JSON list of C-alpha atoms in Angstrom, two decimals:
[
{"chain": "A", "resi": 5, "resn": "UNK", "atom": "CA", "xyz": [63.13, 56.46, -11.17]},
{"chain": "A", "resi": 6, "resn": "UNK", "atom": "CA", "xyz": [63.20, 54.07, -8.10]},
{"chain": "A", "resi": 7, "resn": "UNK", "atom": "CA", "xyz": [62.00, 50.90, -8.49]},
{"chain": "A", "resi": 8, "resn": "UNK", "atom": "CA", "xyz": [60.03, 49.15, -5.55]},
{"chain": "A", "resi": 9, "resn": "UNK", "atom": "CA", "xyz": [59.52, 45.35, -4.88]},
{"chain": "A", "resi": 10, "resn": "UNK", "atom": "CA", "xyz": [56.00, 43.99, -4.56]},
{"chain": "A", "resi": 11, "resn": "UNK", "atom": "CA", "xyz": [56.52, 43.77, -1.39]},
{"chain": "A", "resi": 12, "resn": "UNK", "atom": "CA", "xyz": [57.15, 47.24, -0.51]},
{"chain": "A", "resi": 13, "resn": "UNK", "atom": "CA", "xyz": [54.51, 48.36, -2.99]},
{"chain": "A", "resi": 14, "resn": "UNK", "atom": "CA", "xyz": [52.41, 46.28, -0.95]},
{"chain": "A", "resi": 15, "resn": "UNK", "atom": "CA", "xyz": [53.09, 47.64, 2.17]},
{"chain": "A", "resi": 16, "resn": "UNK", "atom": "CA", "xyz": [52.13, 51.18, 0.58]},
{"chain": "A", "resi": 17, "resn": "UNK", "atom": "CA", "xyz": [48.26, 50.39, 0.68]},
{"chain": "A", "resi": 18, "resn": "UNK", "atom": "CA", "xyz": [48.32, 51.58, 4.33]},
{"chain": "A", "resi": 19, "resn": "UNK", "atom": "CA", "xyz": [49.75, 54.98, 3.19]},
{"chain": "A", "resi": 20, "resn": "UNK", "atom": "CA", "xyz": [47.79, 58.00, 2.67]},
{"chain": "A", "resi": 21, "resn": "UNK", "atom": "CA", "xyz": [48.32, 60.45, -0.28]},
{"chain": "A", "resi": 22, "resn": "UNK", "atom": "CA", "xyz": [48.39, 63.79, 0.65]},
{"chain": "A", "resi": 23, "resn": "UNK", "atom": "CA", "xyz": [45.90, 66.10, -1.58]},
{"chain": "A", "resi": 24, "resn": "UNK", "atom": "CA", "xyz": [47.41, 69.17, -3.61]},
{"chain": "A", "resi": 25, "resn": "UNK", "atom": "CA", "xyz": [45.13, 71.60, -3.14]},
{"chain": "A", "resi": 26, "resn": "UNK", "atom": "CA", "xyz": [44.31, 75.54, -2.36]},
{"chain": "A", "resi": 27, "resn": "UNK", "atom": "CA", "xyz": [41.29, 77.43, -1.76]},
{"chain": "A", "resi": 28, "resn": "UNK", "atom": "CA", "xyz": [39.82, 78.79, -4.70]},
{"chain": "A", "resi": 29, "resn": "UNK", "atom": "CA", "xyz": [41.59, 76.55, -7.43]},
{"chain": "A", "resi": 30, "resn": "UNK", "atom": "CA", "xyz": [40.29, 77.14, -11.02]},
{"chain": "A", "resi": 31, "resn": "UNK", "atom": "CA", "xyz": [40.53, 73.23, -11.34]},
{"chain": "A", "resi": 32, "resn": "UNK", "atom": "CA", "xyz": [40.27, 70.53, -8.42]},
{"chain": "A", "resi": 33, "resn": "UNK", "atom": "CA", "xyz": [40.84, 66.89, -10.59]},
{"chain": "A", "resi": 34, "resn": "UNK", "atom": "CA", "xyz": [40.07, 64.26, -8.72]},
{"chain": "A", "resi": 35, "resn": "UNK", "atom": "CA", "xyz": [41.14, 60.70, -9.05]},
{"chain": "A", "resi": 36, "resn": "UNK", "atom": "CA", "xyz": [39.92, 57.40, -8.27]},
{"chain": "A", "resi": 37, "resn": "UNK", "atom": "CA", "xyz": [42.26, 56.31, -5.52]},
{"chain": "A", "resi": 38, "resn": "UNK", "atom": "CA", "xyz": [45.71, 56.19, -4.97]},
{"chain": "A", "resi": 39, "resn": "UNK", "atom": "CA", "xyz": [47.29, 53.28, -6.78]},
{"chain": "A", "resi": 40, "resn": "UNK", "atom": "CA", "xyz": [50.52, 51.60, -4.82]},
{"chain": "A", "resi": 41, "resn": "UNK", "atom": "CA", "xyz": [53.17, 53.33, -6.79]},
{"chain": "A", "resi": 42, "resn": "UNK", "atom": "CA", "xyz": [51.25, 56.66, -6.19]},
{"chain": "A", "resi": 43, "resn": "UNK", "atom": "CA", "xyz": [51.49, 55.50, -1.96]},
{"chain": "A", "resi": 44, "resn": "UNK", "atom": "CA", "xyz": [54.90, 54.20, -2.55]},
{"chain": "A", "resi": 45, "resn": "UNK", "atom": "CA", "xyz": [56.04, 57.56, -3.62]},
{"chain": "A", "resi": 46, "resn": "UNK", "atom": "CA", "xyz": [53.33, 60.14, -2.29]},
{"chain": "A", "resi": 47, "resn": "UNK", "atom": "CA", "xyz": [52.62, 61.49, -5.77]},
{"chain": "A", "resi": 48, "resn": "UNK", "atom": "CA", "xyz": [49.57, 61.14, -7.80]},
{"chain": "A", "resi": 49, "resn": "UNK", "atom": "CA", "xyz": [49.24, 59.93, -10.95]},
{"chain": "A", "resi": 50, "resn": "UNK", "atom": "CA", "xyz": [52.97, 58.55, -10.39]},
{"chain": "A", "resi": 51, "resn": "UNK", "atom": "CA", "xyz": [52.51, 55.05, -12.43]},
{"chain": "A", "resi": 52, "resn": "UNK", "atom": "CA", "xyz": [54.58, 55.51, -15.39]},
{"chain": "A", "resi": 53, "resn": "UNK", "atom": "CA", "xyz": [51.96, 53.95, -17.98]},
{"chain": "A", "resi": 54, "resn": "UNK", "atom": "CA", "xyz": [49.23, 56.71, -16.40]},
{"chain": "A", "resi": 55, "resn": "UNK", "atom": "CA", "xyz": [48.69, 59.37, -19.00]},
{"chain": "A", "resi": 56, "resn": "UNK", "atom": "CA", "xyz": [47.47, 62.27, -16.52]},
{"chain": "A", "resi": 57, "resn": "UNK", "atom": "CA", "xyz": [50.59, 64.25, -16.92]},
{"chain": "A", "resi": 58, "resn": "UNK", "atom": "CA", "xyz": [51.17, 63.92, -20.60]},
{"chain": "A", "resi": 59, "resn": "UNK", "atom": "CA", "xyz": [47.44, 64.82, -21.08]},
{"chain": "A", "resi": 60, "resn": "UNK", "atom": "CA", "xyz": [47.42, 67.67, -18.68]},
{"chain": "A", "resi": 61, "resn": "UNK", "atom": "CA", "xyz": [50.24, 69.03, -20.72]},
{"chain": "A", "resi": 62, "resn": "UNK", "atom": "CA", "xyz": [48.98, 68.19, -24.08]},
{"chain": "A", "resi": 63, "resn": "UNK", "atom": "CA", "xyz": [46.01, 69.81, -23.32]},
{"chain": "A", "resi": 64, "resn": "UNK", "atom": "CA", "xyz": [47.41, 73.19, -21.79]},
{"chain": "A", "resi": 65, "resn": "UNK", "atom": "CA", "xyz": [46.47, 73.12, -18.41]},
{"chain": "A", "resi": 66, "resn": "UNK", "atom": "CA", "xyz": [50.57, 73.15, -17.68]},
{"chain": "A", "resi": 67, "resn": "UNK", "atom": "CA", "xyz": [53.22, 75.17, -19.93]},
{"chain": "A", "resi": 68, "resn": "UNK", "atom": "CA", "xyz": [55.47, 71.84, -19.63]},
{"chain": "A", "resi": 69, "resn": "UNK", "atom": "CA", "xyz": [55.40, 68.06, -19.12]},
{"chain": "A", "resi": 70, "resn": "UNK", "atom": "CA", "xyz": [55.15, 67.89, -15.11]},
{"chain": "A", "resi": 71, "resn": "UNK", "atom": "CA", "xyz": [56.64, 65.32, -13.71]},
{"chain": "A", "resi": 72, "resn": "UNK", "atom": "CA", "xyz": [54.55, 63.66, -10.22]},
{"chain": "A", "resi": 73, "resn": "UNK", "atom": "CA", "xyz": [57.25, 64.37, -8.17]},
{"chain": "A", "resi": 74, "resn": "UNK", "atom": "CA", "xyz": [56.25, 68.01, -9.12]},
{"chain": "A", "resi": 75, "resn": "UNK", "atom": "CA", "xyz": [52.92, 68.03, -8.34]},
{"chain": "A", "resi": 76, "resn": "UNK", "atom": "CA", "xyz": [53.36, 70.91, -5.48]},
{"chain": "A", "resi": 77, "resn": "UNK", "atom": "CA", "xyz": [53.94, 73.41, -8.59]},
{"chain": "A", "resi": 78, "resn": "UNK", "atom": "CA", "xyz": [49.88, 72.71, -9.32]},
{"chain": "A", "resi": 79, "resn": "UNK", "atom": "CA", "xyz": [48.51, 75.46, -7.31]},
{"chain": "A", "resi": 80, "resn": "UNK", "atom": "CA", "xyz": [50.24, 78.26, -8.50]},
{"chain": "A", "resi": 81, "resn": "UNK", "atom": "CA", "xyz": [48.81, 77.08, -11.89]},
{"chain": "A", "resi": 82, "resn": "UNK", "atom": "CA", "xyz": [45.34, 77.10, -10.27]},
{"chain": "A", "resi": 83, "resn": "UNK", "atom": "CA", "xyz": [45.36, 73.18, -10.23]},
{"chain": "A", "resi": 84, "resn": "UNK", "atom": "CA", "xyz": [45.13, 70.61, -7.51]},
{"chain": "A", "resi": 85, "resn": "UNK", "atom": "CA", "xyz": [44.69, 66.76, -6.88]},
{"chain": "A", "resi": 86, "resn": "UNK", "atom": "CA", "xyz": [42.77, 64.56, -4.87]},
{"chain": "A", "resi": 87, "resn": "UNK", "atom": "CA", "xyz": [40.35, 61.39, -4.65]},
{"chain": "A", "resi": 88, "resn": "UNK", "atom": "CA", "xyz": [37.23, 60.33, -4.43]},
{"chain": "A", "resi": 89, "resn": "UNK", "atom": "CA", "xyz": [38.10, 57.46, -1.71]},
{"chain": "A", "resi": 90, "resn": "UNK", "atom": "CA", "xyz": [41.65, 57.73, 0.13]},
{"chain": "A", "resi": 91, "resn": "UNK", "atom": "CA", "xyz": [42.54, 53.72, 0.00]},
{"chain": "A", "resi": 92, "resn": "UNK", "atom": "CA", "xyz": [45.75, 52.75, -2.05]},
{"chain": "A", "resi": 93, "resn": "UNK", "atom": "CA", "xyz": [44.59, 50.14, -4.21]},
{"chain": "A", "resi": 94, "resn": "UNK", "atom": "CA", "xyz": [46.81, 48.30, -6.78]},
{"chain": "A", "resi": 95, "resn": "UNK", "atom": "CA", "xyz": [43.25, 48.65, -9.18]},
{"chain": "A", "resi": 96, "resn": "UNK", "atom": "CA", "xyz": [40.30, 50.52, -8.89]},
{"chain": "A", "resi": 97, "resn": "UNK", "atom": "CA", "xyz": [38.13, 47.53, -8.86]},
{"chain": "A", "resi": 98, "resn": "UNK", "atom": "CA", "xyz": [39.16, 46.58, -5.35]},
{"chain": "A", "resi": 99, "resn": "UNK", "atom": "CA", "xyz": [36.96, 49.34, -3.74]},
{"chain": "A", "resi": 100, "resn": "UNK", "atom": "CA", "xyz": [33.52, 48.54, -2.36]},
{"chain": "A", "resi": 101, "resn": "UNK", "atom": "CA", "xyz": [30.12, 50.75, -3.23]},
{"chain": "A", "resi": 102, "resn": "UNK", "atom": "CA", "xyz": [30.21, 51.75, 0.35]},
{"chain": "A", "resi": 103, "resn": "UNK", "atom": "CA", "xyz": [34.00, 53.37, -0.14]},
{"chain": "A", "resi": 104, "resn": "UNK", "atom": "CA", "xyz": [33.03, 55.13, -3.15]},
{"chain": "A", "resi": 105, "resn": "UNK", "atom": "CA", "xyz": [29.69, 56.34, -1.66]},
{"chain": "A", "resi": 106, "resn": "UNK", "atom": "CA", "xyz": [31.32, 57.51, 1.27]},
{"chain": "A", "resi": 107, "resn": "UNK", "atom": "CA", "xyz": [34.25, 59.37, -0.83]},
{"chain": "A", "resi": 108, "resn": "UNK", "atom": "CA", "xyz": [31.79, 61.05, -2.68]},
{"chain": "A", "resi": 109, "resn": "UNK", "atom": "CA", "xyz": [30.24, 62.48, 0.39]},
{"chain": "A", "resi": 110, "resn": "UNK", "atom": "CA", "xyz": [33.50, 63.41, 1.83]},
{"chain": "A", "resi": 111, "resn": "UNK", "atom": "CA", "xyz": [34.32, 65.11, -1.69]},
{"chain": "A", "resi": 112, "resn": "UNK", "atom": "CA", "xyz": [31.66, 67.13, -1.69]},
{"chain": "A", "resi": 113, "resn": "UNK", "atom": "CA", "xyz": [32.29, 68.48, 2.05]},
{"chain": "A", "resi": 114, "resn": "UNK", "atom": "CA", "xyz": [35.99, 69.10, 0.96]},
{"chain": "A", "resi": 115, "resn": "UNK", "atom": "CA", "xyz": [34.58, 71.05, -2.42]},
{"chain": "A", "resi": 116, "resn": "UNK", "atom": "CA", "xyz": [32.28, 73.28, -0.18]},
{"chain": "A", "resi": 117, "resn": "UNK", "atom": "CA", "xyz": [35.49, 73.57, 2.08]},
{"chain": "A", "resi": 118, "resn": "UNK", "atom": "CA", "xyz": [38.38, 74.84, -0.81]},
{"chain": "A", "resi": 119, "resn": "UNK", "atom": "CA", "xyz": [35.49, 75.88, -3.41]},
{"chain": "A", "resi": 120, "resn": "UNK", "atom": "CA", "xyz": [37.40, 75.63, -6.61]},
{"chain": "A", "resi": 121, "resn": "UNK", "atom": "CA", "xyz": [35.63, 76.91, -9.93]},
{"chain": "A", "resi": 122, "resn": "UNK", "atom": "CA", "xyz": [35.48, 72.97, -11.30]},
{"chain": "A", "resi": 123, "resn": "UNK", "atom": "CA", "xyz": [36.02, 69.99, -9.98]},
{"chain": "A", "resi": 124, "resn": "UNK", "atom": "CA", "xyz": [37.31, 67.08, -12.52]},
{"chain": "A", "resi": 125, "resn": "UNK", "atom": "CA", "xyz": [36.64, 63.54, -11.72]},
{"chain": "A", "resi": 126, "resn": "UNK", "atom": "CA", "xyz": [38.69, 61.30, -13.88]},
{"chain": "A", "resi": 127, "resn": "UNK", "atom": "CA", "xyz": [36.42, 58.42, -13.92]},
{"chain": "A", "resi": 128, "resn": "UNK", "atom": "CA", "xyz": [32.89, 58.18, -15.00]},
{"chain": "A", "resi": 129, "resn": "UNK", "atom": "CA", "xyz": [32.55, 54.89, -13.52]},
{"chain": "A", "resi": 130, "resn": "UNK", "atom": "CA", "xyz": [33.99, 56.28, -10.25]},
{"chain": "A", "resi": 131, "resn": "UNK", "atom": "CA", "xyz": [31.60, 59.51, -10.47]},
{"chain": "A", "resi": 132, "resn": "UNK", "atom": "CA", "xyz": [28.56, 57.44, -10.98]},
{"chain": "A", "resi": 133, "resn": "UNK", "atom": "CA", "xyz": [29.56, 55.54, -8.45]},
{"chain": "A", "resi": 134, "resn": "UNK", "atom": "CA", "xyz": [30.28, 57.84, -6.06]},
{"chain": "A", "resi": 135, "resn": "UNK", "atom": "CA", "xyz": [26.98, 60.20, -6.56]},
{"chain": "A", "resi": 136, "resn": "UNK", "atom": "CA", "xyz": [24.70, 57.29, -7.26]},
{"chain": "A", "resi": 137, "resn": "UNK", "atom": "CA", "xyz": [24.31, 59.05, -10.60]},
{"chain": "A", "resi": 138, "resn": "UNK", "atom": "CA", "xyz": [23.97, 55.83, -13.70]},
{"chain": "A", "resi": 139, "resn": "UNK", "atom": "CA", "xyz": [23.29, 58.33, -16.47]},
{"chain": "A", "resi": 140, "resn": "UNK", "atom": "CA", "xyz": [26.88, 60.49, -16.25]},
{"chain": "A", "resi": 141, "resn": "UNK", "atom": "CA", "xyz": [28.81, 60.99, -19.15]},
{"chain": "A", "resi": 142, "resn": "UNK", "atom": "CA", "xyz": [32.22, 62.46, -20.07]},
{"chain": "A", "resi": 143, "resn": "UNK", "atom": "CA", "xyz": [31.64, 66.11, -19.90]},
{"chain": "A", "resi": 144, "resn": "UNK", "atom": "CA", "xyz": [30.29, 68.37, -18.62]},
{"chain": "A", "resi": 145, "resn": "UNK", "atom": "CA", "xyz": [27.39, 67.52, -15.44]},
{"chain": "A", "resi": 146, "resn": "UNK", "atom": "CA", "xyz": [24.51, 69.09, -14.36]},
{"chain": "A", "resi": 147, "resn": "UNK", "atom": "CA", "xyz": [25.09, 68.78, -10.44]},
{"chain": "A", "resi": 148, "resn": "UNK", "atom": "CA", "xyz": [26.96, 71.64, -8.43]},
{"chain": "A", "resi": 149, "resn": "UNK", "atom": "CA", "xyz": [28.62, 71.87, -5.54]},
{"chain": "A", "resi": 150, "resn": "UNK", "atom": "CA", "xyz": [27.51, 75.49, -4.20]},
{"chain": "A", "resi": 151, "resn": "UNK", "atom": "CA", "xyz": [28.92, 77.12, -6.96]},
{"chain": "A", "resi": 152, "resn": "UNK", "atom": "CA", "xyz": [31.15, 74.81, -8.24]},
{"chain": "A", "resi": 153, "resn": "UNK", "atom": "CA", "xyz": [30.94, 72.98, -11.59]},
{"chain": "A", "resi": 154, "resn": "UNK", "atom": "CA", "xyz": [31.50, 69.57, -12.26]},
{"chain": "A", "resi": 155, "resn": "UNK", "atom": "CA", "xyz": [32.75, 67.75, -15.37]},
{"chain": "A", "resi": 156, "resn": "UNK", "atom": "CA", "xyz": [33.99, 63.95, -15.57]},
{"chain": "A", "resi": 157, "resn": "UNK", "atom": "CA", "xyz": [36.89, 63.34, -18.14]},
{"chain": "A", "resi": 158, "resn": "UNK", "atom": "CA", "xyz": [37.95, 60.11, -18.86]},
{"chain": "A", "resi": 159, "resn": "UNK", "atom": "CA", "xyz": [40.49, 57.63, -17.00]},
{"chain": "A", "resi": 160, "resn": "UNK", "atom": "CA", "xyz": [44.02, 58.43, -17.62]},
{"chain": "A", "resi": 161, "resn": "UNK", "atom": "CA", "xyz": [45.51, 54.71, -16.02]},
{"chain": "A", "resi": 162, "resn": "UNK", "atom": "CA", "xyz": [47.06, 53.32, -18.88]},
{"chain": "A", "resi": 163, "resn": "UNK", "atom": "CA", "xyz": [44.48, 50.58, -18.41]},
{"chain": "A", "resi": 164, "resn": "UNK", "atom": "CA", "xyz": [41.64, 52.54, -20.25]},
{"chain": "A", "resi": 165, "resn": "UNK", "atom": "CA", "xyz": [42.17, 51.60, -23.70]},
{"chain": "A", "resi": 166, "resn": "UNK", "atom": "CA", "xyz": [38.76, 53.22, -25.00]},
{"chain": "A", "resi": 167, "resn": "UNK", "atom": "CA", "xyz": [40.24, 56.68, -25.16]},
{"chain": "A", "resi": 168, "resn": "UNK", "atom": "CA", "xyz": [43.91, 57.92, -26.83]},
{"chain": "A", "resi": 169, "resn": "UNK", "atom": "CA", "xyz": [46.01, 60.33, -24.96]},
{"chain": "A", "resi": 170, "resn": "UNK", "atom": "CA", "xyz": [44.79, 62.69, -28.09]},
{"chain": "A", "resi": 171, "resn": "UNK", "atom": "CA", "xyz": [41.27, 62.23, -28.03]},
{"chain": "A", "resi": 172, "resn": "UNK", "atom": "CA", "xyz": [41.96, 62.54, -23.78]},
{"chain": "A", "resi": 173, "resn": "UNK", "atom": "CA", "xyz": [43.81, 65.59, -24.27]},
{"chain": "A", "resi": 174, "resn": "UNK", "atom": "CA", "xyz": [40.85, 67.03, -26.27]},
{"chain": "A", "resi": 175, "resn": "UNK", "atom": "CA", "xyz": [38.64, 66.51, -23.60]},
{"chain": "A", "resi": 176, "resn": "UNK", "atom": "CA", "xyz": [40.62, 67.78, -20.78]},
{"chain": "A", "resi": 177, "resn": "UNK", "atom": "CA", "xyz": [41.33, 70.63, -23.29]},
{"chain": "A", "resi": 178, "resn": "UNK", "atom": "CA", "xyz": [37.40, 71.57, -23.42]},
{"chain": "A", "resi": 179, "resn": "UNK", "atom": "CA", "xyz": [37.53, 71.79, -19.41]},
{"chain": "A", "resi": 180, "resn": "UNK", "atom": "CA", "xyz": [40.55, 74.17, -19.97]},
{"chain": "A", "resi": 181, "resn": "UNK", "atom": "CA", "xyz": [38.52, 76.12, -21.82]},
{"chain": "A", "resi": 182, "resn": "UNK", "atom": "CA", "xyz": [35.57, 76.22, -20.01]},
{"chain": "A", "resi": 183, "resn": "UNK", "atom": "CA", "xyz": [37.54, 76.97, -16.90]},
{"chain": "A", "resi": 184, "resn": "UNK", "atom": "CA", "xyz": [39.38, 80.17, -18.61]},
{"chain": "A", "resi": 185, "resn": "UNK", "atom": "CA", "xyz": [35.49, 81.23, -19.71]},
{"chain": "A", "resi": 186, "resn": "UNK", "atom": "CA", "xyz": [34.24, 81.12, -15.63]}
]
């Protein structure tokens, strides 16, 4: 793996992470942000402590551990990646309400655009954030996007220390199933 100083980690928040996406995906998940490593390297999820490709492995959504640098292999699996607001961060707690509120209304323009089965927004803060929506939970939402479903699964940064990759990997495993039922 390469390593990067601070400073050119820090010179990644002006980067922009390209999204992995298709029209028609079976799964859109969708991130926070980008965190520096992930605009450092252009792949999401690319932290090493960040448990989104272990989990979406553990939990079947992939027949082996992906690596980020792999992350073009997602749509031929039915999978893609983006975010709810585009700004590298180095933490998620750096973005204003206005950012969030405004990725959530470009989100749901790009969901109408691609119209995947489900979209997956890691982050219930970020979701409730983003769709002015206080009473979200993990699971499972009632708002739709046309005809796509929505479910919010938990953080995978390695900073989340209420949920286990397990007990993550269960949850992203219900979506799994879910998606196979639609």
């Amino acid at each position: 793996m390469t390593r990067y100083t601070p400073a050119e980690l820090e010179a990644a928040r002006d980067r922009l992470v390209p999204d992995v996406v298709a029209d028609g995906l079976h799964v859109l998940f969708c991130g926070i942000n980008p965190g520096l490593m992930t605009a450092a390297t252009g792949h999401h999820f690319a932290r090493p402590g960040n448990r989104f490709w272990p989990v979406l492995h553990r939990s079947g959504f992939t027949p082996r551990l992906m690596k980020p640098t792999e992350q073009g292999e997602l749509p031929s699996l039915g999978l893609g990646i983006t975010n709810v607001v585009a700004r590298a961060t180095a933490r998620a707690d750096e973005l204003t309400p206005q950012e969030y509120r405004e990725g959530g209304r470009l989100l749901t323009l790009k969901v109408a655009r691609l119209r995947p089965r489900w979209l997956a927004v890691v982050g219930v803060t970020a979701y409730r954030a983003a769709f002015d929506d206080r009473t979200a939970r993990i699971g499972p939402q009632e708002r739709t996007f046309g005809a796509t479903r929505v479910w919010v699964l938990p953080n995978p940064s390695g900073l989340n220390a209420h949920w286990t990759a397990e007990t993550m990997a269960g949850e992203f495993a219900r979506l799994r199933s879910a998606a196979s039922a639609s």
